[in-house]
Amino acid sequence: MTRTARVEPISEDRGDAIIVSGWRVVDVTDMDAPKEVSRHDREPEAIEAARRFEAQSTSEPSSDADDTQDYDASRADSGKPEV
């Protein structure tokens, strides 16, 4: 089964400010039971970890091919395989 991951900030609300202390990768393959996969200091690291997590499942039997989902639309090369 193809896995789906989400990257989200780890934040703390301090009244007048929201502090982002890191980023986490969450397995949302089963939306009713999301599971944290990993934590990272920087968003690009979390995005790469999410890509690797999803790619691992594409070689499993009955999995769909990896669709190279675009996680960061601000990057021109996002979602494109490295050559």
Coordinates of C-alpha atoms in Angstrom, one line a residue:
M1 CA 0.0 0.0 0.0
T2 CA 1.3 3.4 -0.9
R3 CA 2.0 5.6 2.1
T4 CA 1.1 9.3 2.4
A5 CA 3.0 11.7 4.6
R6 CA 2.4 15.3 5.7
V7 CA 5.0 17.8 6.9
E8 CA 3.8 20.1 9.7
P9 CA 5.4 22.6 12.0
I10 CA 6.0 21.9 15.7
S11 CA 4.8 25.1 17.3
E12 CA 4.1 26.7 20.6
D13 CA 1.6 29.5 21.2
R14 CA 3.1 32.1 23.5
G15 CA 0.2 34.5 23.5
D16 CA 1.6 37.3 21.3
A17 CA 3.6 35.0 19.1
I18 CA 3.7 31.4 17.7
I19 CA 7.1 29.9 17.9
V20 CA 8.1 27.2 15.4
S21 CA 10.6 24.9 17.1
G22 CA 10.9 22.3 14.4
W23 CA 9.1 20.2 11.8
R24 CA 7.6 16.7 11.9
V25 CA 6.7 14.1 9.3
V26 CA 3.3 12.5 10.0
D27 CA 2.1 9.3 8.3
V28 CA -1.5 10.1 7.2
T29 CA -2.0 6.9 5.2
D30 CA -4.8 6.1 7.6
M31 CA -6.4 9.5 8.3
D32 CA -8.2 8.1 11.3
A33 CA -4.8 7.1 12.9
P34 CA -2.0 9.5 12.0
K35 CA 1.5 8.6 13.3
E36 CA 4.5 10.7 13.7
V37 CA 7.4 9.3 11.7
S38 CA 10.2 11.8 12.5
R39 CA 11.2 15.2 13.7
H40 CA 13.6 17.7 12.1
D41 CA 15.1 21.1 12.9
R42 CA 14.5 22.5 9.4
E43 CA 11.6 22.2 7.0
P44 CA 13.7 21.1 4.0
E45 CA 15.0 18.2 6.0
A46 CA 11.4 17.2 6.9
I47 CA 10.3 17.5 3.3
E48 CA 13.1 15.2 2.2
A49 CA 12.3 12.7 5.0
A50 CA 8.6 12.7 3.9
R51 CA 9.7 12.0 0.3
R52 CA 11.9 9.1 1.4
F53 CA 9.1 7.7 3.6
E54 CA 6.6 7.7 0.8
A55 CA 9.1 6.3 -1.7
Q56 CA 9.8 3.3 0.5
S57 CA 6.3 2.0 0.0
T58 CA 6.3 2.2 -3.8
S59 CA 8.4 -1.0 -4.0
E60 CA 5.9 -3.0 -1.9
P61 CA 3.5 -5.3 -3.6
S62 CA 0.1 -3.7 -4.5
S63 CA 1.5 -0.2 -4.2
D64 CA 0.9 2.6 -6.7
A65 CA 3.9 4.2 -8.3
D66 CA 5.3 7.2 -6.5
D67 CA 3.7 10.3 -8.0
T68 CA 6.6 12.6 -6.9
Q69 CA 4.2 14.9 -5.1
D70 CA 5.2 18.6 -5.0
Y71 CA 5.8 19.6 -1.4
D72 CA 7.2 23.0 -1.9
A73 CA 5.7 24.9 -4.9
S74 CA 8.1 27.8 -4.4
R75 CA 11.0 25.6 -5.7
A76 CA 11.1 25.2 -9.5
D77 CA 12.6 21.6 -9.2
S78 CA 10.1 20.3 -6.6
G79 CA 8.7 16.9 -7.2
K80 CA 11.0 16.2 -10.1
P81 CA 13.3 13.2 -10.0
E82 CA 17.0 14.0 -9.7
V83 CA 18.9 13.3 -12.9

